[in-house]
Amino acid sequence: QLVEETSKVIFKNEQTSEYLFYYITFKATPPGIISTIDMTTPVRQAASYVINLYNPLTAQVSFSTASTLSDILLPPNFTVPPQSEGCFTFDYLPLKSGDVTGRLTLSSSDLGFYQYDLNLSATPAGPENQVHFRTYLGSTQSQTCRFNNFCKSRVEYACKVRHSCLHIF
């Protein structure tokens, strides 16, 4: 958003009382993109990035955060102490391979907007750890396999075995 302020400046000669005035208009435009952040990681593995922000004010400053991408995990807000540098960390946790672009915005009522373009790349995941079974003929063996669901919604999983001699219960 464009903010415009007009002021009158008067220059006066105190001895002769002559004066001259000017109308000065100040225009404040929204900030541009501060930088572009490139991140690459395999799917289901988080990559972190740290942004350093300086607070020149004598009071603590609060920032709120927003991103146009759902694969970006960030706190809703954070603070930076007065006259010091604060670190803001966010994570990129992709669930599908491919390239995406988006924007990260940090906003403060005191310091304005800090915008970053995001160029993100998710590579296919490598093979997961194998599960090995070793048992005698005619006996059974059970093993528990644990895995994490990173989706934000409910997901149904299925398990398949390709050999007719093996069964899943």
mmCIF file of C-alpha atoms in Angstrom:
data_model
loop_
_atom_site.group_PDB
_atom_site.id
_atom_site.type_symbol
_atom_site.label_atom_id
_atom_site.label_comp_id
_atom_site.label_asym_id
_atom_site.label_seq_id
_atom_site.Cartn_x
_atom_site.Cartn_y
_atom_site.Cartn_z
ATOM 1 C CA GLN A 1 0.000 0.000 0.000
ATOM 2 C CA LEU A 2 1.231 3.463 -0.854
ATOM 3 C CA VAL A 3 1.421 5.982 1.992
ATOM 4 C CA GLU A 4 1.705 9.653 1.101
ATOM 5 C CA GLU A 5 2.329 12.559 3.463
ATOM 6 C CA THR A 6 2.600 16.250 2.516
ATOM 7 C CA SER A 7 4.257 18.835 4.748
ATOM 8 C CA LYS A 8 5.000 22.538 4.497
ATOM 9 C CA VAL A 9 8.597 23.605 5.183
ATOM 10 C CA ILE A 10 9.271 27.305 5.891
ATOM 11 C CA PHE A 11 12.702 28.944 5.730
ATOM 12 C CA LYS A 12 12.665 32.326 7.477
ATOM 13 C CA ASN A 13 15.311 35.025 7.772
ATOM 14 C CA GLU A 14 14.964 36.226 11.366
ATOM 15 C CA GLN A 15 16.585 39.610 10.672
ATOM 16 C CA THR A 16 14.585 40.664 7.600
ATOM 17 C CA SER A 17 11.498 38.520 8.192
ATOM 18 C CA GLU A 18 11.718 37.284 4.626
ATOM 19 C CA TYR A 19 10.572 33.756 4.175
ATOM 20 C CA LEU A 20 10.309 31.040 1.588
ATOM 21 C CA PHE A 21 8.199 27.920 1.821
ATOM 22 C CA TYR A 22 7.961 24.614 0.030
ATOM 23 C CA TYR A 23 5.421 21.854 0.059
ATOM 24 C CA ILE A 24 7.212 18.531 0.337
ATOM 25 C CA THR A 25 5.490 15.251 -0.385
ATOM 26 C CA PHE A 26 6.881 12.026 1.062
ATOM 27 C CA LYS A 27 5.822 8.755 -0.511
ATOM 28 C CA ALA A 28 6.401 5.417 1.188
ATOM 29 C CA THR A 29 5.929 2.419 -1.055
ATOM 30 C CA PRO A 30 5.678 -1.205 -0.013
ATOM 31 C CA PRO A 31 9.030 -2.939 0.233
ATOM 32 C CA GLY A 32 10.145 -5.212 -2.531
ATOM 33 C CA ILE A 33 11.366 -8.751 -2.211
ATOM 34 C CA ILE A 34 14.343 -8.836 0.152
ATOM 35 C CA SER A 35 15.845 -11.985 -1.341
ATOM 36 C CA THR A 36 15.088 -15.320 -2.957
ATOM 37 C CA ILE A 37 15.534 -18.431 -0.841
ATOM 38 C CA ASP A 38 16.406 -21.669 -2.653
ATOM 39 C CA MET A 39 15.893 -24.952 -0.801
ATOM 40 C CA THR A 40 16.198 -28.581 -1.909
ATOM 41 C CA THR A 41 15.407 -31.694 0.117
ATOM 42 C CA PRO A 42 14.106 -35.239 -0.403
ATOM 43 C CA VAL A 43 10.398 -35.734 0.276
ATOM 44 C CA ARG A 44 9.472 -36.419 3.904
ATOM 45 C CA GLN A 45 12.744 -34.881 5.139
ATOM 46 C CA ALA A 46 12.724 -31.373 6.570
ATOM 47 C CA ALA A 47 15.170 -28.693 5.481
ATOM 48 C CA SER A 48 15.599 -25.666 7.760
ATOM 49 C CA TYR A 49 16.449 -22.077 6.914
ATOM 50 C CA VAL A 50 17.369 -19.222 9.266
ATOM 51 C CA ILE A 51 16.603 -15.548 8.578
ATOM 52 C CA ASN A 52 18.333 -12.923 10.739
ATOM 53 C CA LEU A 53 16.310 -9.780 11.470
ATOM 54 C CA TYR A 54 17.644 -6.673 13.180
ATOM 55 C CA ASN A 55 15.408 -4.614 15.469
ATOM 56 C CA PRO A 56 16.759 -1.026 15.636
ATOM 57 C CA LEU A 57 14.003 0.140 17.998
ATOM 58 C CA THR A 58 14.270 0.502 21.778
ATOM 59 C CA ALA A 59 11.250 -1.757 22.294
ATOM 60 C CA GLN A 60 10.639 -5.417 21.570
ATOM 61 C CA VAL A 61 9.062 -6.025 18.146
ATOM 62 C CA SER A 62 6.552 -8.760 17.290
ATOM 63 C CA PHE A 63 6.303 -10.334 13.848
ATOM 64 C CA SER A 64 3.531 -12.441 12.375
ATOM 65 C CA THR A 65 4.328 -14.964 9.654
ATOM 66 C CA ALA A 66 2.557 -16.198 6.530
ATOM 67 C CA SER A 67 3.435 -18.357 3.543
ATOM 68 C CA THR A 68 1.635 -19.160 0.309
ATOM 69 C CA LEU A 69 2.891 -22.767 0.455
ATOM 70 C CA SER A 70 1.500 -25.554 2.639
ATOM 71 C CA ASP A 71 4.865 -27.382 2.779
ATOM 72 C CA ILE A 72 6.393 -24.516 4.784
ATOM 73 C CA LEU A 73 6.216 -25.035 8.559
ATOM 74 C CA LEU A 74 6.589 -21.856 10.587
ATOM 75 C CA PRO A 75 5.515 -20.422 13.919
ATOM 76 C CA PRO A 76 2.538 -18.028 13.705
ATOM 77 C CA ASN A 77 4.559 -15.245 15.344
ATOM 78 C CA PHE A 78 7.867 -14.441 17.012
ATOM 79 C CA THR A 79 9.574 -11.506 18.738
ATOM 80 C CA VAL A 80 12.928 -9.743 18.409
ATOM 81 C CA PRO A 81 14.421 -8.022 21.480
ATOM 82 C CA PRO A 82 15.152 -4.272 21.367
ATOM 83 C CA GLN A 83 18.254 -3.119 19.498
ATOM 84 C CA SER A 84 19.379 -6.639 18.717
ATOM 85 C CA GLU A 85 19.293 -9.300 16.061
ATOM 86 C CA GLY A 86 16.789 -12.126 16.172
ATOM 87 C CA CYS A 87 16.768 -15.422 14.309
ATOM 88 C CA PHE A 88 13.657 -16.736 12.592
ATOM 89 C CA THR A 89 13.762 -20.407 11.560
ATOM 90 C CA PHE A 90 11.309 -22.162 9.266
ATOM 91 C CA ASP A 91 11.195 -25.665 7.779
ATOM 92 C CA TYR A 92 10.407 -27.006 4.328
ATOM 93 C CA LEU A 93 8.840 -30.478 4.568
ATOM 94 C CA PRO A 94 7.615 -31.599 1.133
ATOM 95 C CA LEU A 95 5.285 -34.567 0.679
ATOM 96 C CA LYS A 96 5.480 -34.754 -3.133
ATOM 97 C CA SER A 97 8.499 -34.483 -5.392
ATOM 98 C CA GLY A 98 8.717 -31.520 -7.750
ATOM 99 C CA ASP A 99 9.496 -27.813 -7.872
ATOM 100 C CA VAL A 100 7.289 -25.079 -6.397
ATOM 101 C CA THR A 101 7.570 -21.332 -5.924
ATOM 102 C CA GLY A 102 5.902 -19.164 -3.328
ATOM 103 C CA ARG A 103 6.336 -16.318 -0.899
ATOM 104 C CA LEU A 104 7.158 -15.952 2.787
ATOM 105 C CA THR A 105 5.991 -12.759 4.523
ATOM 106 C CA LEU A 106 7.054 -11.540 7.951
ATOM 107 C CA SER A 107 5.027 -8.550 9.107
ATOM 108 C CA SER A 108 5.367 -6.178 12.019
ATOM 109 C CA SER A 109 3.227 -3.159 12.856
ATOM 110 C CA ASP A 110 6.425 -1.364 13.915
ATOM 111 C CA LEU A 111 8.892 -2.376 11.176
ATOM 112 C CA GLY A 112 6.646 -3.231 8.230
ATOM 113 C CA PHE A 113 6.814 -6.158 5.824
ATOM 114 C CA TYR A 114 9.730 -8.440 5.024
ATOM 115 C CA GLN A 115 9.008 -10.526 1.924
ATOM 116 C CA TYR A 116 11.036 -13.424 0.548
ATOM 117 C CA ASP A 117 10.486 -15.410 -2.628
ATOM 118 C CA LEU A 118 10.800 -19.169 -2.185
ATOM 119 C CA ASN A 119 12.147 -21.535 -4.856
ATOM 120 C CA LEU A 120 11.689 -25.006 -3.447
ATOM 121 C CA SER A 121 12.647 -28.359 -4.903
ATOM 122 C CA ALA A 122 11.668 -31.763 -3.533
ATOM 123 C CA THR A 123 13.585 -34.759 -4.825
ATOM 124 C CA PRO A 124 12.256 -38.345 -4.694
ATOM 125 C CA ALA A 125 12.880 -40.132 -1.431
ATOM 126 C CA GLY A 126 15.507 -42.816 -1.222
ATOM 127 C CA PRO A 127 14.595 -46.365 -0.244
ATOM 128 C CA GLU A 128 13.304 -46.889 3.259
ATOM 129 C CA ASN A 129 14.952 -49.319 5.654
ATOM 130 C CA GLN A 130 14.128 -52.918 4.860
ATOM 131 C CA VAL A 131 12.280 -55.174 7.271
ATOM 132 C CA HIS A 132 13.792 -58.660 7.483
ATOM 133 C CA PHE A 133 12.037 -61.782 8.744
ATOM 134 C CA ARG A 134 13.842 -64.952 9.790
ATOM 135 C CA THR A 135 11.894 -67.910 11.115
ATOM 136 C CA TYR A 136 11.581 -71.689 10.805
ATOM 137 C CA LEU A 137 9.259 -73.452 8.395
ATOM 138 C CA GLY A 138 5.761 -73.749 9.847
ATOM 139 C CA SER A 139 6.246 -71.119 12.556
ATOM 140 C CA THR A 140 5.176 -67.474 12.620
ATOM 141 C CA GLN A 141 6.959 -64.265 13.341
ATOM 142 C CA SER A 142 5.552 -60.805 14.035
ATOM 143 C CA GLN A 143 7.316 -57.488 13.679
ATOM 144 C CA THR A 144 6.027 -53.994 14.245
ATOM 145 C CA CYS A 145 6.926 -51.403 11.624
ATOM 146 C CA ARG A 146 6.587 -47.742 12.584
ATOM 147 C CA PHE A 147 6.379 -44.822 10.176
ATOM 148 C CA ASN A 148 5.347 -41.189 10.378
ATOM 149 C CA ASN A 149 2.377 -39.633 8.617
ATOM 150 C CA PHE A 150 3.345 -36.072 7.660
ATOM 151 C CA CYS A 151 0.018 -35.298 5.943
ATOM 152 C CA LYS A 152 -2.262 -32.780 7.597
ATOM 153 C CA SER A 153 -5.307 -34.964 6.950
ATOM 154 C CA ARG A 154 -6.225 -38.588 7.577
ATOM 155 C CA VAL A 155 -4.541 -41.118 5.298
ATOM 156 C CA GLU A 156 -5.355 -44.789 4.630
ATOM 157 C CA TYR A 157 -2.380 -47.127 4.255
ATOM 158 C CA ALA A 158 -2.289 -50.594 2.690
ATOM 159 C CA CYS A 159 0.288 -53.336 3.048
ATOM 160 C CA LYS A 160 0.892 -55.894 0.291
ATOM 161 C CA VAL A 161 2.976 -59.052 0.069
ATOM 162 C CA ARG A 162 3.887 -60.500 -3.314
ATOM 163 C CA HIS A 163 4.403 -64.123 -2.333
ATOM 164 C CA SER A 164 1.522 -66.557 -1.770
ATOM 165 C CA CYS A 165 3.286 -68.257 1.156
ATOM 166 C CA LEU A 166 3.314 -65.059 3.193
ATOM 167 C CA HIS A 167 0.272 -63.547 4.890
ATOM 168 C CA ILE A 168 -0.407 -60.258 6.627
ATOM 169 C CA PHE A 169 -2.751 -60.219 9.615
#
